[in-house]
Amino acid sequence: MAYIQFLGAAGTVTGSKHLINLSGDPSGRSGFQVLIDCGLFQGKKEWRERNWQPSPIPPREIDAVILTHAHLDHCGWIPRLVKEGFRGPIYATAPTIDLCGVLLPDSGHLQEEDAAFHNKRGSSRHSPALPLYTMQEAEESLQYFRPVEFSKPVELRPEFSFQFLRAAHILGSSLVEITLRKNGSQRALLFTGDVGRVRNNQIAPGKVVRSGPAEGQSADLLVMESTYGNRNHPTNDARPELARLIKLAIARGGSVIIPAFAVERTQKLIFLLKDMMDDGEIPALPVHVDSPMAIRAVDIFLKYADEFSDEARQLIAKYGSPLTWNGFFFDTKVEDSKKINQSRFPMIIISSSGMVSGGRVLHHLAQRLPDPRNLVLFVGFQAPGTRGATILSGAKTVRIFAEEIAVRAQVAAIEQFSDHADTTELLTWLRTFKKKPAVTYLVHGEPEASSQLQATMNSELGWKVEVAQWMQKVGM
Ligand SMILES: [Zn+2]
């Protein structure tokens, strides 16, 4: 019997990898095998170590990858899959491919830096410490990407076709709808990837991408994310709180450090900051976007302006390219980054990674966390076990570059910018389904979030819902 196997993002929010095997043959050799997403495990060590285990399915025997979006917890293991022998096509939307073209080589670069750091200090159990993949290996993996338009069915086999539907999570993000045909009958499988916010811009003021997830779905089997399965986002306007926090930090003579995903989240933030400065809600401060990929990221963001919400598009039309704004600096070289550290004047620094798991934000935090005048502001989900989650939890110290750094700066989070539907929004979307799935598997959630959402969907919708387990195989 054909089956799905959950190879990642089961029991945790990272490492998304779901295998579809049409033959039912556990070796995979005799039949068609597709991987939906191929993400990195991040956060807790027990999960990260799984990035180093060989793929449970020989990569050569996987026929294709279908990628929902460009977040590393969904795409960051692709270079490793290729390194281990995968040679099939990787289907994704054009914006997702552009984003991966920037993010995957950067991920390889960070892993090389990490390995070099541990080798210098002798702080790895492995000698020498090796990167999971290099920047060059990440670049080589890009040759397997194939662009697919939204809502355009692609047939990979007479019995297997798929299409991408807008998920409204980040630029290019999609749900994957799969149609299986057998003996004249057909069945629909829907993999959500990450689900974006609802259509209402009042309810989701941080929403960037144009439309909410497609309404009126029909699915026989649903595999859905559950990141916010046990809570709802605040629905008030984020601007007053953002202004209050920034002005407080400036009054103390401090700076604001915002760890943020380099593409889209960062651009949305700088447009918002520019707008708030022009409206006099916050003083005009220097804003440093410190990321080696910052300029390419701005270009990708502007290239796909059609994909954005009216509000985001109006801001783009009003202010043009951020690369031309006075007082906004795009620091792409290491020397630029070092200069920021020498300045003692209040400024805003936006730098990746968003969960402080790597990247230049580490240098800024190592330097500025011990100073109580500064503000560290989180604008995205912090997966358990990441440095971001540690800092946000109120820990007195955090380990950066093998040193315990004192956390004395003010730490705050603004959740309105979230790109994930919360529980109420997920239920709102599910209620529009034309056909109730025979079974729903919840993935991409911490255990409490997934089990809470399972209970809520049981009681509110009367659906049959299971929480997916790592390595579990389910028939279909
Ligand atoms: Zn995502």
mmCIF file of C-alpha atoms and ligand atoms in Angstrom, residues 69 71 73-74 169-170 194 420 444, ligand 1:
data_model
loop_
_atom_site.group_PDB
_atom_site.id
_atom_site.type_symbol
_atom_site.label_atom_id
_atom_site.label_comp_id
_atom_site.label_asym_id
_atom_site.label_seq_id
_atom_site.Cartn_x
_atom_site.Cartn_y
_atom_site.Cartn_z
ATOM 1 C CA HIS A 69 8.845 27.674 0.574
ATOM 2 C CA HIS A 71 12.599 28.974 4.985
ATOM 3 C CA ASP A 73 13.537 24.551 8.141
ATOM 4 C CA HIS A 74 11.837 23.554 4.855
ATOM 5 C CA HIS A 169 3.096 32.644 4.500
ATOM 6 C CA ILE A 170 6.147 34.286 2.898
ATOM 7 C CA ASP A 194 3.407 26.789 6.583
ATOM 8 C CA HIS A 420 1.846 31.829 10.681
ATOM 9 C CA HIS A 444 5.436 21.268 12.383
HETATM 10 ZN ZN ZN B 1 8.079 28.997 7.062
#
